[in-house]
Structure formats: structure tokens, C-alpha cells
CSV table of N, CA, C and O in Angstrom, one decimal:
chain,number,residue,atom,x,y,z
A,8,THR,N,-30.0,-42.7,41.6
A,8,THR,CA,-29.7,-41.4,41.0
A,8,THR,C,-30.2,-40.3,41.9
A,8,THR,O,-31.3,-40.5,42.5
A,9,TYR,N,-29.4,-39.4,42.2
A,9,TYR,CA,-29.8,-38.3,43.1
A,9,TYR,C,-29.9,-37.0,42.2
A,9,TYR,O,-29.0,-36.7,41.5
A,10,ASN,N,-31.1,-36.4,42.3
A,10,ASN,CA,-31.3,-35.0,41.8
A,10,ASN,C,-31.3,-34.0,42.8
A,10,ASN,O,-32.3,-33.8,43.4
A,11,GLY,N,-30.2,-33.3,42.9
A,11,GLY,CA,-30.1,-32.3,44.0
A,11,GLY,C,-31.0,-31.2,43.9
A,11,GLY,O,-31.5,-30.5,44.9
A,12,SER,N,-31.5,-30.8,42.7
A,12,SER,CA,-32.4,-29.7,42.7
A,12,SER,C,-33.9,-30.1,43.2
A,12,SER,O,-34.6,-29.2,43.7
A,13,ASP,N,-34.2,-31.3,43.1
A,13,ASP,CA,-35.5,-31.7,43.5
A,13,ASP,C,-35.4,-32.3,45.0
A,13,ASP,O,-36.5,-32.6,45.7
A,14,GLN,N,-34.2,-32.6,45.4
A,14,GLN,CA,-34.0,-33.2,46.7
A,14,GLN,C,-34.7,-34.5,47.0
A,14,GLN,O,-35.4,-34.8,47.9
A,15,GLN,N,-34.8,-35.3,45.9
A,15,GLN,CA,-35.5,-36.6,45.9
A,15,GLN,C,-34.4,-37.7,45.5
A,15,GLN,O,-33.6,-37.5,44.5
A,16,LEU,N,-34.6,-38.9,46.0
A,16,LEU,CA,-33.8,-40.0,45.7
A,16,LEU,C,-34.7,-40.8,44.9
A,16,LEU,O,-35.7,-41.3,45.4
A,17,MET,N,-34.4,-41.1,43.6
A,17,MET,CA,-35.2,-41.8,42.6
A,17,MET,C,-34.6,-43.2,42.5
A,17,MET,O,-33.4,-43.2,42.0
A,18,ILE,N,-35.2,-44.2,42.9
A,18,ILE,CA,-34.6,-45.6,43.0
A,18,ILE,C,-35.4,-46.4,41.9
A,18,ILE,O,-36.6,-46.6,42.0
A,19,PHE,N,-34.6,-47.0,41.0
A,19,PHE,CA,-35.1,-47.9,40.0
A,19,PHE,C,-34.6,-49.3,40.3
A,19,PHE,O,-33.3,-49.4,40.4
A,20,CYS,N,-35.4,-50.3,40.3
A,20,CYS,CA,-34.9,-51.6,40.5
A,20,CYS,C,-35.3,-52.5,39.3
A,20,CYS,O,-36.6,-52.9,39.2
A,21,TYR,N,-34.5,-52.7,38.4
A,21,TYR,CA,-34.8,-53.4,37.2
A,21,TYR,C,-35.1,-54.9,37.4
A,21,TYR,O,-35.7,-55.7,36.7
A,22,GLU,N,-34.5,-55.4,38.5
A,22,GLU,CA,-34.8,-56.8,38.8
A,22,GLU,C,-36.1,-57.0,39.6
A,22,GLU,O,-36.5,-58.2,39.8
A,23,CYS,N,-36.7,-56.0,40.0
A,23,CYS,CA,-38.0,-56.1,40.8
A,23,CYS,C,-39.2,-56.1,39.8
A,23,CYS,O,-39.1,-55.7,38.7
A,24,ASN,N,-40.2,-56.8,40.3
A,24,ASN,CA,-41.6,-56.9,39.6
A,24,ASN,C,-42.7,-56.3,40.5
A,24,ASN,O,-42.4,-55.5,41.3
A,25,ASN,N,-43.8,-56.8,40.3
A,25,ASN,CA,-45.0,-56.3,41.1
A,25,ASN,C,-45.2,-56.9,42.4
A,25,ASN,O,-46.3,-57.1,42.7
A,26,GLU,N,-44.2,-57.2,43.0
A,26,GLU,CA,-44.2,-57.8,44.4
A,26,GLU,C,-44.1,-56.7,45.4
A,26,GLU,O,-43.7,-55.5,45.0
A,27,ASN,N,-44.2,-57.0,46.7
A,27,ASN,CA,-43.9,-56.0,47.7
A,27,ASN,C,-42.3,-56.0,48.1
A,27,ASN,O,-41.8,-57.1,48.2
A,28,TYR,N,-41.8,-54.9,48.2
A,28,TYR,CA,-40.4,-54.8,48.5
A,28,TYR,C,-40.1,-53.9,49.7
A,28,TYR,O,-40.9,-52.9,50.0
A,29,ASN,N,-39.0,-54.1,50.4
A,29,ASN,CA,-38.5,-53.1,51.5
A,29,ASN,C,-37.3,-52.4,51.0
A,29,ASN,O,-36.4,-53.0,50.4
A,30,ILE,N,-37.1,-51.2,51.4
A,30,ILE,CA,-35.9,-50.4,51.1
A,30,ILE,C,-35.4,-50.0,52.5
A,30,ILE,O,-36.1,-49.5,53.3
A,31,ASP,N,-34.2,-50.3,52.7
A,31,ASP,CA,-33.4,-49.9,53.9
A,31,ASP,C,-32.2,-49.1,53.4
A,31,ASP,O,-31.5,-49.6,52.6
A,32,ILE,N,-32.0,-47.9,53.9
A,32,ILE,CA,-30.9,-47.0,53.6
A,32,ILE,C,-30.1,-46.8,54.8
A,32,ILE,O,-30.6,-46.4,55.9
A,33,THR,N,-28.8,-47.0,54.8
A,33,THR,CA,-27.8,-46.8,55.8
A,33,THR,C,-26.8,-45.9,55.3
A,33,THR,O,-26.5,-45.8,54.1
A,34,ASP,N,-26.1,-45.1,56.2
A,34,ASP,CA,-25.0,-44.2,55.7
A,34,ASP,C,-23.8,-45.1,55.7
A,34,ASP,O,-23.7,-46.3,56.0
A,35,ALA,N,-22.6,-44.4,55.4
A,35,ALA,CA,-21.3,-45.2,55.3
A,35,ALA,C,-20.8,-45.8,56.5
A,35,ALA,O,-20.1,-46.8,56.5
A,36,THR,N,-21.4,-45.4,57.7
A,36,THR,CA,-21.0,-45.9,59.0
A,36,THR,C,-21.9,-47.1,59.4
A,36,THR,O,-21.6,-47.7,60.4
A,37,GLY,N,-22.9,-47.4,58.6
A,37,GLY,CA,-23.8,-48.3,58.9
A,37,GLY,C,-25.0,-47.9,59.7
A,37,GLY,O,-25.9,-48.7,60.1
A,38,ARG,N,-25.1,-46.7,60.0
A,38,ARG,CA,-26.3,-46.1,60.7
A,38,ARG,C,-27.6,-46.1,59.9
A,38,ARG,O,-27.5,-45.7,58.7
A,39,PHE,N,-28.7,-46.6,60.5
A,39,PHE,CA,-29.9,-46.7,59.8
A,39,PHE,C,-30.5,-45.3,59.5
A,39,PHE,O,-30.5,-44.5,60.4
A,40,ILE,N,-30.9,-45.0,58.3
A,40,ILE,CA,-31.3,-43.7,57.8
A,40,ILE,C,-32.8,-43.7,57.5
A,40,ILE,O,-33.5,-42.8,57.8
A,41,HIS,N,-33.2,-44.7,56.8
A,41,HIS,CA,-34.6,-44.7,56.2
A,41,HIS,C,-35.0,-46.2,55.9
A,41,HIS,O,-34.3,-47.0,55.6
A,42,HIS,N,-36.4,-46.3,56.1
A,42,HIS,CA,-37.1,-47.6,55.7
A,42,HIS,C,-38.3,-47.3,55.0
A,42,HIS,O,-39.1,-46.3,55.5
A,43,SER,N,-38.6,-48.0,53.9
A,43,SER,CA,-40.0,-47.8,53.3
A,43,SER,C,-40.3,-49.1,52.5
A,43,SER,O,-39.4,-49.9,52.3
A,44,ASP,N,-41.5,-49.2,52.3
A,44,ASP,CA,-42.1,-50.4,51.5
A,44,ASP,C,-42.7,-49.8,50.2
A,44,ASP,O,-43.1,-48.7,50.1
A,45,PHE,N,-42.5,-50.7,49.1
A,45,PHE,CA,-43.0,-50.3,47.8
A,45,PHE,C,-43.4,-51.5,47.0
A,45,PHE,O,-42.9,-52.5,47.4
A,46,THR,N,-44.2,-51.3,46.0
A,46,THR,CA,-44.6,-52.3,45.0
A,46,THR,C,-44.2,-51.8,43.6
A,46,THR,O,-44.4,-50.7,43.3
A,47,GLY,N,-43.7,-52.6,42.8
A,47,GLY,CA,-43.3,-52.3,41.5
A,47,GLY,C,-41.7,-52.2,41.2
A,47,GLY,O,-41.0,-53.0,42.0
A,48,ASN,N,-41.3,-51.4,40.4
A,48,ASN,CA,-39.8,-51.4,40.2
A,48,ASN,C,-39.2,-50.0,40.4
A,48,ASN,O,-38.0,-49.8,40.0
A,49,ASN,N,-39.9,-49.1,40.9
A,49,ASN,CA,-39.3,-47.8,41.3
A,49,ASN,C,-40.0,-47.1,42.5
A,49,ASN,O,-41.1,-47.4,42.7
A,50,VAL,N,-39.3,-46.3,43.1
A,50,VAL,CA,-39.8,-45.5,44.2
A,50,VAL,C,-39.1,-44.1,44.3
A,50,VAL,O,-37.9,-44.0,43.9
A,51,ILE,N,-39.7,-43.1,44.8
A,51,ILE,CA,-39.1,-41.8,45.1
A,51,ILE,C,-39.1,-41.6,46.6
A,51,ILE,O,-40.2,-41.8,47.2
A,52,ILE,N,-37.9,-41.2,47.1
A,52,ILE,CA,-37.7,-40.9,48.6
A,52,ILE,C,-37.3,-39.5,48.8
A,52,ILE,O,-36.4,-39.0,48.0
A,53,ASN,N,-38.0,-38.8,49.8
A,53,ASN,CA,-37.7,-37.4,50.0
A,53,ASN,C,-36.2,-37.4,50.6
A,53,ASN,O,-36.1,-38.1,51.7
A,54,ALA,N,-35.3,-36.8,50.0
A,54,ALA,CA,-33.9,-36.8,50.5
A,54,ALA,C,-33.6,-35.4,51.2
A,54,ALA,O,-32.3,-35.1,51.4
A,55,ASP,N,-34.5,-34.7,51.6
A,55,ASP,CA,-34.3,-33.3,52.2
A,55,ASP,C,-33.3,-33.5,53.4
A,55,ASP,O,-32.4,-32.6,53.7
A,56,GLN,N,-33.5,-34.5,54.2
A,56,GLN,CA,-32.8,-34.6,55.4
A,56,GLN,C,-31.5,-35.4,55.4
A,56,GLN,O,-30.8,-35.6,56.4
A,57,PHE,N,-31.2,-35.9,54.2
A,57,PHE,CA,-29.9,-36.7,54.0
A,57,PHE,C,-28.7,-35.7,53.9
A,57,PHE,O,-28.7,-34.8,53.1
A,58,ALA,N,-27.8,-36.0,54.7
A,58,ALA,CA,-26.5,-35.3,54.6
A,58,ALA,C,-25.7,-35.6,53.4
A,58,ALA,O,-25.9,-36.8,52.9
A,59,LYS,N,-24.7,-34.8,53.0
A,59,LYS,CA,-23.9,-35.3,51.8
A,59,LYS,C,-23.1,-36.4,52.3
A,59,LYS,O,-22.6,-36.5,53.4
A,60,GLY,N,-22.8,-37.3,51.3
A,60,GLY,CA,-22.0,-38.5,51.6
A,60,GLY,C,-22.5,-39.7,50.9
A,60,GLY,O,-23.4,-39.7,50.2
A,61,TYR,N,-21.9,-40.9,51.2
A,61,TYR,CA,-22.2,-42.2,50.6
A,61,TYR,C,-23.3,-42.8,51.5
A,61,TYR,O,-23.3,-42.8,52.7
A,62,TYR,N,-24.3,-43.5,50.7
A,62,TYR,CA,-25.4,-44.3,51.4
A,62,TYR,C,-25.4,-45.7,50.8
A,62,TYR,O,-25.1,-45.8,49.5
A,63,PHE,N,-25.8,-46.7,51.5
A,63,PHE,CA,-26.2,-48.0,51.0
A,63,PHE,C,-27.6,-48.2,50.9
A,63,PHE,O,-28.3,-48.0,51.9
A,64,ILE,N,-28.2,-48.6,49.8
A,64,ILE,CA,-29.5,-48.8,49.6
A,64,ILE,C,-29.8,-50.3,49.5
A,64,ILE,O,-29.2,-51.0,48.6
A,65,ARG,N,-30.5,-51.0,50.3
A,65,ARG,CA,-30.8,-52.4,50.2
A,65,ARG,C,-32.2,-52.6,49.9
A,65,ARG,O,-33.1,-52.1,50.7
A,66,ILE,N,-32.5,-53.3,48.9
A,66,ILE,CA,-33.9,-53.5,48.4
A,66,ILE,C,-34.1,-55.0,48.6
A,66,ILE,O,-33.3,-55.9,48.2
A,67,SER,N,-35.1,-55.4,49.4
A,67,SER,CA,-35.3,-56.8,49.6
A,67,SER,C,-36.8,-57.3,49.3
A,67,SER,O,-37.7,-56.5,49.7
A,68,GLY,N,-37.0,-58.4,48.7
A,68,GLY,CA,-38.4,-58.8,48.6
A,68,GLY,C,-38.4,-60.4,48.8
A,68,GLY,O,-37.4,-61.0,49.5
A,69,ASN,N,-39.4,-61.0,48.3
A,69,ASN,CA,-39.5,-62.6,48.5
A,69,ASN,C,-38.2,-63.2,48.1
A,69,ASN,O,-37.7,-64.1,48.7
A,70,GLU,N,-37.9,-63.0,46.8
A,70,GLU,CA,-36.8,-63.7,46.1
A,70,GLU,C,-35.6,-62.9,45.8
A,70,GLU,O,-34.5,-63.4,45.6
A,71,ASN,N,-35.7,-61.6,45.8
A,71,ASN,CA,-34.6,-60.7,45.4
A,71,ASN,C,-34.1,-59.9,46.5
A,71,ASN,O,-34.7,-59.5,47.4
A,72,LYS,N,-32.7,-59.7,46.4
A,72,LYS,CA,-32.0,-58.9,47.3
A,72,LYS,C,-31.0,-58.1,46.5
A,72,LYS,O,-30.2,-58.7,45.8
A,73,VAL,N,-31.0,-56.7,46.6
A,73,VAL,CA,-30.1,-55.9,45.8
A,73,VAL,C,-29.6,-54.9,46.8
A,73,VAL,O,-30.4,-54.3,47.5
A,74,THR,N,-28.2,-54.7,46.7
A,74,THR,CA,-27.6,-53.6,47.5
A,74,THR,C,-26.8,-52.6,46.5
A,74,THR,O,-26.2,-53.3,45.7
A,75,SER,N,-27.0,-51.4,46.7
A,75,SER,CA,-26.2,-50.4,45.9
A,75,SER,C,-25.8,-49.3,46.7
A,75,SER,O,-26.3,-49.0,47.7
A,76,LYS,N,-24.7,-48.6,46.2
A,76,LYS,CA,-24.1,-47.5,46.8
A,76,LYS,C,-24.5,-46.2,46.1
A,76,LYS,O,-24.4,-46.3,44.8
A,77,VAL,N,-24.8,-45.1,46.7
A,77,VAL,CA,-25.1,-43.9,46.1
A,77,VAL,C,-24.5,-42.8,46.8
A,77,VAL,O,-24.3,-42.8,48.0
A,78,LEU,N,-24.0,-41.8,46.0
A,78,LEU,CA,-23.4,-40.6,46.7
A,78,LEU,C,-24.4,-39.4,46.6
A,78,LEU,O,-24.9,-39.1,45.5
A,79,ILE,N,-24.6,-38.8,47.7
A,79,ILE,CA,-25.4,-37.5,47.7
A,79,ILE,C,-24.5,-36.4,47.9
A,79,ILE,O,-23.7,-36.4,48.8
A,80,TYR,N,-24.5,-35.4,46.9
A,80,TYR,CA,-23.7,-34.3,47.0
A,80,TYR,C,-24.3,-33.0,46.9
A,80,TYR,O,-25.4,-33.0,46.5
């Protein structure tokens, strides 16, 4: 979910638990945009520098891998 007024990308992973996870964000062309680590099932990423467009968010951990598409407008 993107909240344009706060310029934050709030990511919720309902399949995640209290393990360590990695988030990789790429743009529609596959260009690497962001990487971060988190524990739990949600994380907030500062999206100030993200241009408008589609992005792919890949969350990976020990046993889980989830990819989702988001539109920033």
C-alpha cells in the first residue's frame, strides 16, 4: 500500500512470522531500487526518492518467498 501524503511504503506480509526477512524492490525494468532487512510481518520504507510507476517487491526468508507488484502514483 502506498500513502502519497506520507511518502512511505507500508509493507505487510501476512505469511511472515518473527524470522529475519529481506526486501528487494525493483522497478518495472528490473533495475534494483532498494534493499532492507526486517523481522516480523510489516515494515515501513521511505518512498521519497521513488519515481511514479510500477515496482516489484520481493520478500524472502528461510522458508518463504513472496513477490508483489505495487503502483506508486
